Amino acid sequence: MATLKDIGVAAAINIVTAFVFFLAFAVLRIQPFNDRVYFPKWYLSGLRSSPSHSGTSVRKFVNLDFRSYWRFLNWMPAALQMPERELIQHAGLDSAVYLRIYLLGLKIFVPITFLALAILVPVNWTNGTLEHSNVVFSDIDKLSISNIPAGSERFWAHLVMAYVFTFWTCYVLQKEYAIVAAMRLHFLASEECRPDQFTVLVKNVPPDPDESVSELVEHFFLVNNPDHYLTHQVVYDANKLAKLVKKKKQMQNWLDYYQLKYSRNKSKKPSMKTGFLGLRGERVDAIDFYTTKTDQLSKDIEAERESVRNNPKSIMAAAFVSFKTRWGAAVAAQTQQSRNPTIWLTEWAPEPRDVYWDNLAIPFVSLTVRRLIIAVAFFFLTFFFMIPILFVQSLANIEGIVKAAPFLSPIIKVKFIKSLIQGFLPGIALKIFLILLPTILMMMSKFEGFISLSALERKSAAKYYLFIFVNVFLGSIITGTAFEQLDTFIHQSANEIPKTIGVSIPMKATFFISYIMVDGWAGIAGEILMLKPLIIFHLKNFFLVKTEKDREEAMDPGSLGFNTGEPQIQFYFLLGLVYAVVTPFLLPFILIFFGLAYVVFRHQIINVYNQEYESGAAFWPDVHGRIIAALIISQLLLMGLLSTKKAAESTPLLIALPVLTIWFHRFCKGRYESAFVKYPLQEAMTKDILQHARKPNLNLKGYLQNAYIHPNFKGDDDDIDAVTKDWEQDRVLVPTKRQSRRNTPVPSKYSSSSSPSLSEVVQEQP
């Protein structure tokens, strides 16, 4: 069993490891040749250029200013200096609110830690229960609730602290929810014009035999929103076109590389082989080859564009509809458009950067089936995840390899190789699967059909958290695989499950302390070091970078990775809330994690990560909900644990805690969640009035009409004009081609039976 001395040694090792990582980062970040790795955000925004030094060429790669090495920790105060308002302008509200999750952890656990160490640790420590028993125990167990004898009056201290911790957590959550909701509304009110403020996404447009989707959408909104409708853009199935555009981009990049190479040495024209990886095949002129390829792809792209425009099957039953005012868009997005609630479905459009274009081509009717398939697949992935691992590991045994590749038999018989395969490959199979898990979960979310990157990340985060909860938390507490746990739970009564898990919790405190130090402390230090991006950048720079555009792509750091980062943070909330009453000794390790992570990620957000979209902190209700779930889990497990301790008088009083917590969650949901899913009409009208006063001549139609065109139609101005040529006319009302009015719930203002002729519309204009 682990002793306090063992934990101290492990903590010292992890602290030294983290310090070494920080020291390595401090040295690497000030080297000129690493500047693009550790400050890419400033390069991408055009506010930073490569460091240039006078003198020898060595200074262009190595920092010879030795005084800068003494200030190796100056990045920490620098990361904390930027005010939150400036941080929002610099990195966006999503990034600023993401940082508040770490602050929330500090706000919750700092008071809880002091109270638990001051009250519960002495209550636990001053008992001699474990010392006078035959049970094998550790020093940490003496600091936990395990050291309290069954039926002791001391359990009242734990019960009171459970109430105090719950009330404090709920108080902090309510305050933070109110702050973030206010930040979101202020952010939306202070933002300049954004296309998504005026645009809704309309899905499941009903088919009509007389009108195209574009004509039908236009007519429907001109009739039902005559004073506010401005323009629209139908959704195309352009996935094949996207592949052609991507391929042309690759060919163009190679062409630029060889042209640059030739411009530097006119005496020799570059050549290449056309076969596999350029290693075999006929040798040809590289510039001519890629010029031909690029020209052919340009023709293919233009032909595919024409096909998409003219083929009715390429037009989906959906459209982005823009309005003249935010108020008009808010009304359309938040109301039912038809008496049939399954058609003309409207929702706020994501901002153009946030749109996941591939999923717009998925028919609406298939979404329910897709999500059911993924729900079943995720269930089996979570509870049977060892099956694919065992399959891979079966290939790692000697017989499997010899059967699959008989020619390797002589090599495998070597004792060293045989030991390596048997001892190394099975473990690496599990590690590879866990590394690939976030990608697998993101693919599952994409298959479900969500149409924004932010929604994809939120749904992937929910799946990842549930997977961690089952396979890391429950899997570590209860011996056996997740499938065995499921089998155990199925054959138990519901009130026995908290007891089963609750009894095991104190015994696993040492494991989770080690987990926090390794995954949390060392993981955060590894985040700031960015060893993997550093190596990849220099490998790409040396082997793959051919043009300046390649260099920009090589240093692109990506975004925060909400789908993996937030579930990991939530796991620490879960551990802290579960062990706050049971084993308070774990809490200081949680505090160190939140403190380190806040400083490190603040630095990364300021200097490294380039958020590719802005959702206005739409993820906060998910963050709040998962912390509430962790709080309820901690209460149920404490009830299960105390029920085994014969605390008959105090245990029933805990029943009120989950009830109060659920009531609190419902209160917060009703009070604050609307700010994240709806846009108040009052706010919309205020913003419209201010905009009209400040910019009375704003050409809103010119600003919006191209905003939601598929990116692959923006190759050149001619293409945009071809797609949007019909939008150049003022369209207050248009005559309909439809013989039946069954799809228009409200009649036209001109007639209850027919649409106006073009001459009537012209006469109506002032």
Short mmCIF file of C-alpha atoms in Angstrom, two decimals, residues 372-756:
data_model
loop_
_atom_site.label_atom_id
_atom_site.label_comp_id
_atom_site.label_asym_id
_atom_site.label_seq_id
_atom_site.Cartn_x
_atom_site.Cartn_y
_atom_site.Cartn_z
CA LEU A 372 -29.94 6.25 -33.43
CA ILE A 373 -27.18 4.25 -35.14
CA ILE A 374 -24.48 6.31 -33.42
CA ALA A 375 -26.19 6.00 -30.02
CA VAL A 376 -26.09 2.20 -30.34
CA ALA A 377 -22.53 2.26 -31.70
CA PHE A 378 -21.32 4.50 -28.87
CA PHE A 379 -22.92 2.23 -26.28
CA PHE A 380 -21.00 -0.74 -27.64
CA LEU A 381 -17.81 1.31 -28.00
CA THR A 382 -18.03 2.33 -24.35
CA PHE A 383 -18.89 -1.01 -22.81
CA PHE A 384 -17.14 -3.31 -25.28
CA PHE A 385 -14.14 -1.18 -26.12
CA MET A 386 -11.74 -3.96 -25.15
CA ILE A 387 -12.98 -6.15 -28.04
CA PRO A 388 -11.15 -4.25 -30.83
CA ILE A 389 -8.10 -4.02 -28.57
CA LEU A 390 -8.11 -7.77 -28.00
CA PHE A 391 -8.46 -8.25 -31.75
CA VAL A 392 -5.42 -6.06 -32.43
CA GLN A 393 -3.51 -7.72 -29.62
CA SER A 394 -4.29 -11.12 -31.09
CA LEU A 395 -2.24 -10.08 -34.08
CA ALA A 396 0.59 -9.23 -31.69
CA ASN A 397 1.05 -12.82 -30.57
CA ILE A 398 3.63 -15.01 -32.21
CA GLU A 399 1.19 -17.44 -33.82
CA GLY A 400 -0.89 -14.63 -35.30
CA ILE A 401 2.09 -12.94 -36.90
CA VAL A 402 3.53 -16.17 -38.31
CA LYS A 403 0.14 -17.07 -39.75
CA ALA A 404 -0.30 -13.63 -41.33
CA ALA A 405 3.29 -13.34 -42.58
CA PRO A 406 5.10 -16.71 -42.77
CA PHE A 407 8.23 -15.10 -44.24
CA LEU A 408 8.83 -13.36 -40.87
CA SER A 409 9.08 -16.68 -39.01
CA PRO A 410 12.93 -16.80 -38.91
CA ILE A 411 13.11 -13.26 -37.55
CA ILE A 412 10.45 -13.80 -34.91
CA LYS A 413 12.27 -16.86 -33.54
CA VAL A 414 15.08 -14.58 -32.36
CA LYS A 415 14.70 -14.42 -28.57
CA PHE A 416 15.01 -10.63 -28.31
CA ILE A 417 12.48 -9.98 -31.11
CA LYS A 418 10.09 -12.52 -29.61
CA SER A 419 10.27 -10.87 -26.18
CA LEU A 420 9.78 -7.43 -27.73
CA ILE A 421 6.65 -8.50 -29.61
CA GLN A 422 5.09 -10.25 -26.63
CA GLY A 423 5.89 -7.53 -24.11
CA PHE A 424 5.55 -4.36 -26.16
CA LEU A 425 2.95 -4.73 -28.90
CA PRO A 426 -0.09 -5.55 -26.70
CA GLY A 427 0.42 -2.41 -24.62
CA ILE A 428 1.05 -0.18 -27.61
CA ALA A 429 -2.19 -1.43 -29.21
CA LEU A 430 -4.19 -0.07 -26.27
CA LYS A 431 -2.25 3.20 -26.31
CA ILE A 432 -2.87 3.71 -30.02
CA PHE A 433 -6.59 3.11 -29.55
CA LEU A 434 -6.80 5.68 -26.76
CA ILE A 435 -4.90 8.19 -28.90
CA LEU A 436 -7.31 7.55 -31.76
CA LEU A 437 -10.40 7.70 -29.52
CA PRO A 438 -11.06 11.48 -29.92
CA THR A 439 -10.84 11.09 -33.69
CA ILE A 440 -13.25 8.15 -33.60
CA LEU A 441 -15.73 10.13 -31.49
CA MET A 442 -15.47 13.14 -33.82
CA MET A 443 -16.17 10.89 -36.81
CA MET A 444 -19.24 9.56 -35.02
CA SER A 445 -20.48 13.10 -34.37
CA LYS A 446 -19.95 14.01 -38.01
CA PHE A 447 -21.95 10.96 -39.07
CA GLU A 448 -24.81 12.20 -36.85
CA GLY A 449 -25.11 15.20 -39.15
CA PHE A 450 -24.44 18.28 -37.00
CA ILE A 451 -23.91 21.27 -39.25
CA SER A 452 -21.49 23.41 -37.23
CA LEU A 453 -17.96 22.81 -35.98
CA SER A 454 -18.94 24.06 -32.52
CA ALA A 455 -21.82 21.56 -32.32
CA LEU A 456 -19.51 18.75 -33.47
CA GLU A 457 -17.01 19.58 -30.74
CA ARG A 458 -19.70 19.83 -28.05
CA LYS A 459 -21.23 16.47 -29.00
CA SER A 460 -17.81 14.82 -29.19
CA ALA A 461 -16.96 16.27 -25.78
CA ALA A 462 -20.13 14.76 -24.29
CA LYS A 463 -19.23 11.33 -25.67
CA TYR A 464 -15.61 11.60 -24.51
CA TYR A 465 -16.66 12.55 -20.98
CA LEU A 466 -19.06 9.63 -20.74
CA PHE A 467 -16.35 7.28 -22.02
CA ILE A 468 -13.88 8.58 -19.41
CA PHE A 469 -16.49 8.30 -16.66
CA VAL A 470 -17.26 4.66 -17.47
CA ASN A 471 -13.83 3.35 -18.39
CA VAL A 472 -11.51 5.47 -16.24
CA PHE A 473 -13.55 6.42 -13.17
CA LEU A 474 -15.84 3.41 -12.78
CA GLY A 475 -13.31 1.12 -14.45
CA SER A 476 -10.65 2.07 -11.91
CA ILE A 477 -12.96 1.81 -8.89
CA ILE A 478 -14.58 -1.48 -9.82
CA THR A 479 -12.33 -4.33 -10.87
CA GLY A 480 -12.97 -5.66 -14.35
CA THR A 481 -13.84 -4.35 -17.77
CA ALA A 482 -16.74 -2.03 -18.47
CA PHE A 483 -18.74 -4.99 -19.79
CA GLU A 484 -18.26 -6.85 -16.51
CA GLN A 485 -19.35 -3.72 -14.65
CA LEU A 486 -22.45 -3.53 -16.82
CA ASP A 487 -23.23 -7.18 -16.12
CA THR A 488 -22.80 -6.55 -12.37
CA PHE A 489 -25.11 -3.52 -12.45
CA ILE A 490 -27.79 -5.35 -14.44
CA HIS A 491 -27.97 -8.11 -11.84
CA GLN A 492 -28.07 -5.70 -8.90
CA SER A 493 -30.95 -3.71 -7.55
CA ALA A 494 -30.70 0.02 -8.20
CA ASN A 495 -30.11 0.90 -4.55
CA GLU A 496 -27.14 -1.51 -4.35
CA ILE A 497 -25.13 0.20 -7.12
CA PRO A 498 -24.09 3.29 -5.04
CA LYS A 499 -23.04 0.92 -2.23
CA THR A 500 -20.89 -1.19 -4.58
CA ILE A 501 -19.08 1.84 -5.96
CA GLY A 502 -19.07 3.84 -2.72
CA VAL A 503 -17.23 1.15 -0.75
CA SER A 504 -14.42 1.05 -3.33
CA ILE A 505 -13.88 4.82 -3.58
CA PRO A 506 -11.61 5.38 -0.53
CA MET A 507 -9.35 2.50 -1.57
CA LYS A 508 -8.68 4.10 -4.99
CA ALA A 509 -7.61 7.54 -3.71
CA THR A 510 -3.91 6.71 -4.13
CA PHE A 511 -4.45 5.70 -7.76
CA PHE A 512 -6.28 8.93 -8.60
CA ILE A 513 -3.65 11.05 -6.84
CA SER A 514 -1.03 9.44 -9.06
CA TYR A 515 -3.31 9.95 -12.07
CA ILE A 516 -3.65 13.68 -11.30
CA MET A 517 0.10 14.11 -10.96
CA VAL A 518 0.97 12.23 -14.14
CA ASP A 519 -1.91 13.18 -16.42
CA GLY A 520 -2.57 16.60 -14.88
CA TRP A 521 0.68 18.14 -13.73
CA ALA A 522 3.05 16.55 -16.25
CA GLY A 523 0.37 16.78 -18.96
CA ILE A 524 0.01 20.52 -18.49
CA ALA A 525 3.78 20.99 -18.52
CA GLY A 526 3.88 18.96 -21.74
CA GLU A 527 1.18 21.22 -23.20
CA ILE A 528 3.34 24.31 -22.80
CA LEU A 529 6.46 22.55 -24.15
CA MET A 530 4.60 21.55 -27.34
CA LEU A 531 7.23 18.94 -28.15
CA LYS A 532 5.11 17.16 -30.77
CA PRO A 533 4.19 20.37 -32.72
CA LEU A 534 7.82 21.48 -32.44
CA ILE A 535 9.15 18.29 -34.01
CA ILE A 536 6.42 18.15 -36.65
CA PHE A 537 7.00 21.79 -37.66
CA HIS A 538 10.74 21.30 -38.16
CA LEU A 539 10.21 18.02 -40.03
CA LYS A 540 7.67 19.68 -42.31
CA ASN A 541 9.89 22.73 -42.69
CA PHE A 542 12.83 20.56 -43.71
CA PHE A 543 11.12 17.97 -45.91
CA LEU A 544 7.72 19.28 -47.06
CA VAL A 545 7.69 23.09 -47.08
CA LYS A 546 7.98 24.27 -50.65
CA THR A 547 6.35 27.71 -50.56
CA GLU A 548 5.53 30.41 -48.02
CA LYS A 549 1.95 29.14 -48.00
CA ASP A 550 3.28 25.74 -46.96
CA ARG A 551 5.19 27.39 -44.15
CA GLU A 552 2.01 29.04 -42.86
CA GLU A 553 0.16 25.72 -42.93
CA ALA A 554 3.07 23.97 -41.19
CA MET A 555 2.90 26.38 -38.25
CA ASP A 556 -0.89 26.43 -38.01
CA PRO A 557 -1.46 25.40 -34.36
CA GLY A 558 -5.17 24.67 -34.71
CA SER A 559 -7.73 25.55 -32.06
CA LEU A 560 -8.13 24.71 -28.39
CA GLY A 561 -9.60 21.27 -28.94
CA PHE A 562 -12.72 21.65 -26.82
CA ASN A 563 -13.81 18.10 -27.66
CA THR A 564 -10.84 16.65 -25.74
CA GLY A 565 -9.81 19.39 -23.30
CA GLU A 566 -13.15 20.10 -21.64
CA PRO A 567 -13.98 16.45 -20.78
CA GLN A 568 -10.58 16.08 -19.13
CA ILE A 569 -11.21 19.20 -17.03
CA GLN A 570 -14.62 17.84 -16.07
CA PHE A 571 -13.01 14.62 -14.89
CA TYR A 572 -11.01 16.61 -12.35
CA PHE A 573 -14.21 18.31 -11.17
CA LEU A 574 -15.68 14.84 -10.69
CA LEU A 575 -12.67 13.59 -8.71
CA GLY A 576 -12.61 16.70 -6.53
CA LEU A 577 -16.32 16.59 -5.68
CA VAL A 578 -16.34 12.82 -5.04
CA TYR A 579 -13.27 12.82 -2.79
CA ALA A 580 -13.88 16.16 -1.01
CA VAL A 581 -15.72 14.40 1.83
CA VAL A 582 -14.25 10.90 1.44
CA THR A 583 -10.48 11.58 1.13
CA PRO A 584 -9.75 15.33 1.44
CA PHE A 585 -6.01 14.69 1.02
CA LEU A 586 -6.61 14.51 -2.76
CA LEU A 587 -7.87 18.11 -3.02
CA PRO A 588 -4.51 19.99 -2.94
CA PHE A 589 -3.42 17.99 -6.00
CA ILE A 590 -6.59 19.14 -7.81
CA LEU A 591 -5.86 22.77 -6.86
CA ILE A 592 -2.34 22.61 -8.28
CA PHE A 593 -3.74 21.25 -11.54
CA PHE A 594 -6.31 24.05 -11.95
CA GLY A 595 -3.77 26.75 -11.06
CA LEU A 596 -1.11 25.47 -13.46
CA ALA A 597 -3.61 24.82 -16.24
CA TYR A 598 -5.08 28.32 -16.00
CA VAL A 599 -1.67 30.00 -16.44
CA VAL A 600 -0.53 27.63 -19.18
CA PHE A 601 -3.69 27.80 -21.28
CA ARG A 602 -3.87 31.58 -20.89
CA HIS A 603 -0.41 31.74 -22.44
CA GLN A 604 -1.40 29.29 -25.19
CA ILE A 605 -4.57 31.19 -26.05
CA ILE A 606 -2.71 34.49 -26.27
CA ASN A 607 0.25 33.22 -28.30
CA VAL A 608 -0.54 29.86 -29.90
CA TYR A 609 -4.08 28.69 -30.54
CA ASN A 610 -6.02 30.27 -33.37
CA GLN A 611 -9.72 29.58 -32.78
CA GLU A 612 -11.28 28.80 -36.14
CA TYR A 613 -14.83 29.81 -35.17
CA GLU A 614 -16.74 31.85 -32.60
CA SER A 615 -19.87 30.40 -30.98
CA GLY A 616 -20.30 33.07 -28.29
CA ALA A 617 -19.62 30.59 -25.45
CA ALA A 618 -22.54 28.39 -26.53
CA PHE A 619 -20.88 25.47 -24.72
CA TRP A 620 -21.39 26.83 -21.19
CA PRO A 621 -24.71 25.05 -20.49
CA ASP A 622 -22.88 21.76 -21.18
CA VAL A 623 -20.08 22.73 -18.77
CA HIS A 624 -22.61 23.64 -16.07
CA GLY A 625 -24.63 20.45 -16.63
CA ARG A 626 -21.62 18.14 -16.32
CA ILE A 627 -20.51 19.74 -13.04
CA ILE A 628 -24.05 19.33 -11.70
CA ALA A 629 -23.95 15.67 -12.75
CA ALA A 630 -20.61 15.22 -10.96
CA LEU A 631 -22.10 16.81 -7.84
CA ILE A 632 -25.09 14.44 -7.87
CA ILE A 633 -22.80 11.43 -8.46
CA SER A 634 -20.68 12.44 -5.47
CA GLN A 635 -23.79 12.70 -3.28
CA LEU A 636 -25.16 9.30 -4.33
CA LEU A 637 -21.81 7.60 -3.79
CA LEU A 638 -21.45 9.20 -0.35
CA MET A 639 -24.92 7.90 0.52
CA GLY A 640 -23.88 4.43 -0.63
CA LEU A 641 -20.67 4.58 1.39
CA LEU A 642 -22.32 5.81 4.60
CA SER A 643 -25.05 3.18 4.32
CA THR A 644 -22.34 0.52 4.66
CA LYS A 645 -20.96 2.32 7.73
CA LYS A 646 -24.19 1.83 9.70
CA ALA A 647 -24.71 5.58 9.92
CA ALA A 648 -28.47 5.06 10.13
CA GLU A 649 -29.22 8.47 11.64
CA SER A 650 -27.20 10.65 9.29
CA THR A 651 -27.51 8.82 5.95
CA PRO A 652 -31.23 9.55 5.32
CA LEU A 653 -30.54 13.27 5.63
CA LEU A 654 -28.36 13.05 2.50
CA ILE A 655 -31.40 12.18 0.38
CA ALA A 656 -32.32 15.86 0.25
CA LEU A 657 -29.02 16.82 -1.42
CA PRO A 658 -29.64 15.28 -4.89
CA VAL A 659 -33.20 16.64 -4.83
CA LEU A 660 -31.99 20.17 -4.00
CA THR A 661 -29.21 19.92 -6.60
CA ILE A 662 -31.64 18.87 -9.34
CA TRP A 663 -33.97 21.72 -8.36
CA PHE A 664 -31.04 24.13 -8.52
CA HIS A 665 -30.12 22.85 -11.98
CA ARG A 666 -33.68 23.35 -13.21
CA PHE A 667 -33.64 26.88 -11.77
CA CYS A 668 -30.39 27.77 -13.58
CA LYS A 669 -31.64 26.16 -16.78
CA GLY A 670 -34.82 28.24 -16.73
CA ARG A 671 -33.07 31.44 -15.65
CA TYR A 672 -29.92 31.51 -17.79
CA GLU A 673 -29.93 28.88 -20.54
CA SER A 674 -32.18 30.92 -22.83
CA ALA A 675 -29.31 33.39 -23.27
CA PHE A 676 -27.39 30.59 -25.02
CA VAL A 677 -30.15 29.28 -27.29
CA LYS A 678 -32.26 32.37 -27.98
CA TYR A 679 -31.65 36.01 -28.82
CA PRO A 680 -33.93 38.48 -26.97
CA LEU A 681 -36.04 40.61 -29.32
CA GLN A 682 -35.33 43.63 -27.13
CA GLU A 683 -31.57 43.18 -27.62
CA ALA A 684 -32.06 42.65 -31.36
CA MET A 685 -34.16 45.79 -31.76
CA THR A 686 -31.70 47.89 -29.73
CA LYS A 687 -28.82 46.69 -31.87
CA ASP A 688 -30.76 47.44 -35.07
CA ILE A 689 -31.61 50.97 -33.95
CA LEU A 690 -27.99 51.70 -33.01
CA GLN A 691 -26.71 50.34 -36.30
CA HIS A 692 -29.20 52.39 -38.31
CA ALA A 693 -28.17 55.54 -36.43
CA ARG A 694 -24.45 54.92 -36.87
CA LYS A 695 -24.47 53.46 -40.40
CA PRO A 696 -27.62 54.65 -42.18
CA ASN A 697 -26.20 53.86 -45.63
CA LEU A 698 -24.92 50.36 -44.88
CA ASN A 699 -25.33 48.06 -47.90
CA LEU A 700 -26.53 45.08 -45.91
CA LYS A 701 -27.60 43.11 -48.96
CA GLY A 702 -24.19 43.38 -50.56
CA TYR A 703 -22.66 42.27 -47.26
CA LEU A 704 -24.92 39.24 -46.78
CA GLN A 705 -25.60 37.87 -50.24
CA ASN A 706 -22.23 36.09 -50.58
CA ALA A 707 -21.70 35.26 -46.90
CA TYR A 708 -23.11 31.73 -47.01
CA ILE A 709 -22.02 30.61 -50.45
CA HIS A 710 -20.20 27.28 -50.28
CA PRO A 711 -16.44 28.06 -50.07
CA ASN A 712 -15.77 26.06 -53.20
CA PHE A 713 -17.94 28.46 -55.20
CA LYS A 714 -15.67 31.33 -54.22
CA GLY A 715 -12.86 30.43 -56.55
CA ASP A 716 -13.13 33.69 -58.47
CA ASP A 717 -15.49 36.60 -58.95
CA ASP A 718 -17.04 35.10 -62.07
CA ASP A 719 -18.16 32.07 -60.13
CA ILE A 720 -19.70 34.18 -57.40
CA ASP A 721 -21.50 36.31 -59.97
CA ALA A 722 -22.79 33.20 -61.69
CA VAL A 723 -24.24 31.84 -58.48
CA THR A 724 -25.68 35.14 -57.27
CA LYS A 725 -26.69 36.88 -60.50
CA ASP A 726 -30.36 36.67 -59.54
CA TRP A 727 -29.69 38.55 -56.30
CA GLU A 728 -28.66 41.76 -58.02
CA GLN A 729 -32.29 42.76 -58.51
CA ASP A 730 -34.45 44.27 -55.78
CA ARG A 731 -37.03 41.67 -54.91
CA VAL A 732 -39.79 42.98 -52.72
CA LEU A 733 -42.24 40.37 -54.07
CA VAL A 734 -42.03 37.86 -56.90
CA PRO A 735 -44.76 36.16 -58.86
CA THR A 736 -45.12 32.49 -58.01
CA LYS A 737 -45.19 29.66 -60.54
CA ARG A 738 -47.07 27.43 -58.15
CA GLN A 739 -50.56 26.26 -59.09
CA SER A 740 -51.35 25.20 -55.54
CA ARG A 741 -50.94 27.24 -52.34
CA ARG A 742 -50.74 24.26 -50.01
CA ASN A 743 -47.20 25.13 -48.84
CA THR A 744 -47.88 28.79 -48.01
CA PRO A 745 -49.82 29.05 -44.74
CA VAL A 746 -50.45 32.80 -45.03
CA PRO A 747 -51.89 34.32 -48.21
CA SER A 748 -50.18 37.11 -50.13
CA LYS A 749 -51.16 40.69 -49.28
CA TYR A 750 -52.29 41.14 -52.88
CA SER A 751 -54.81 38.32 -53.06
CA SER A 752 -56.00 35.38 -51.08
CA SER A 753 -56.01 33.15 -54.13
CA SER A 754 -53.17 34.15 -56.39
CA SER A 755 -49.82 35.89 -56.38
CA PRO A 756 -49.46 39.27 -58.09
#
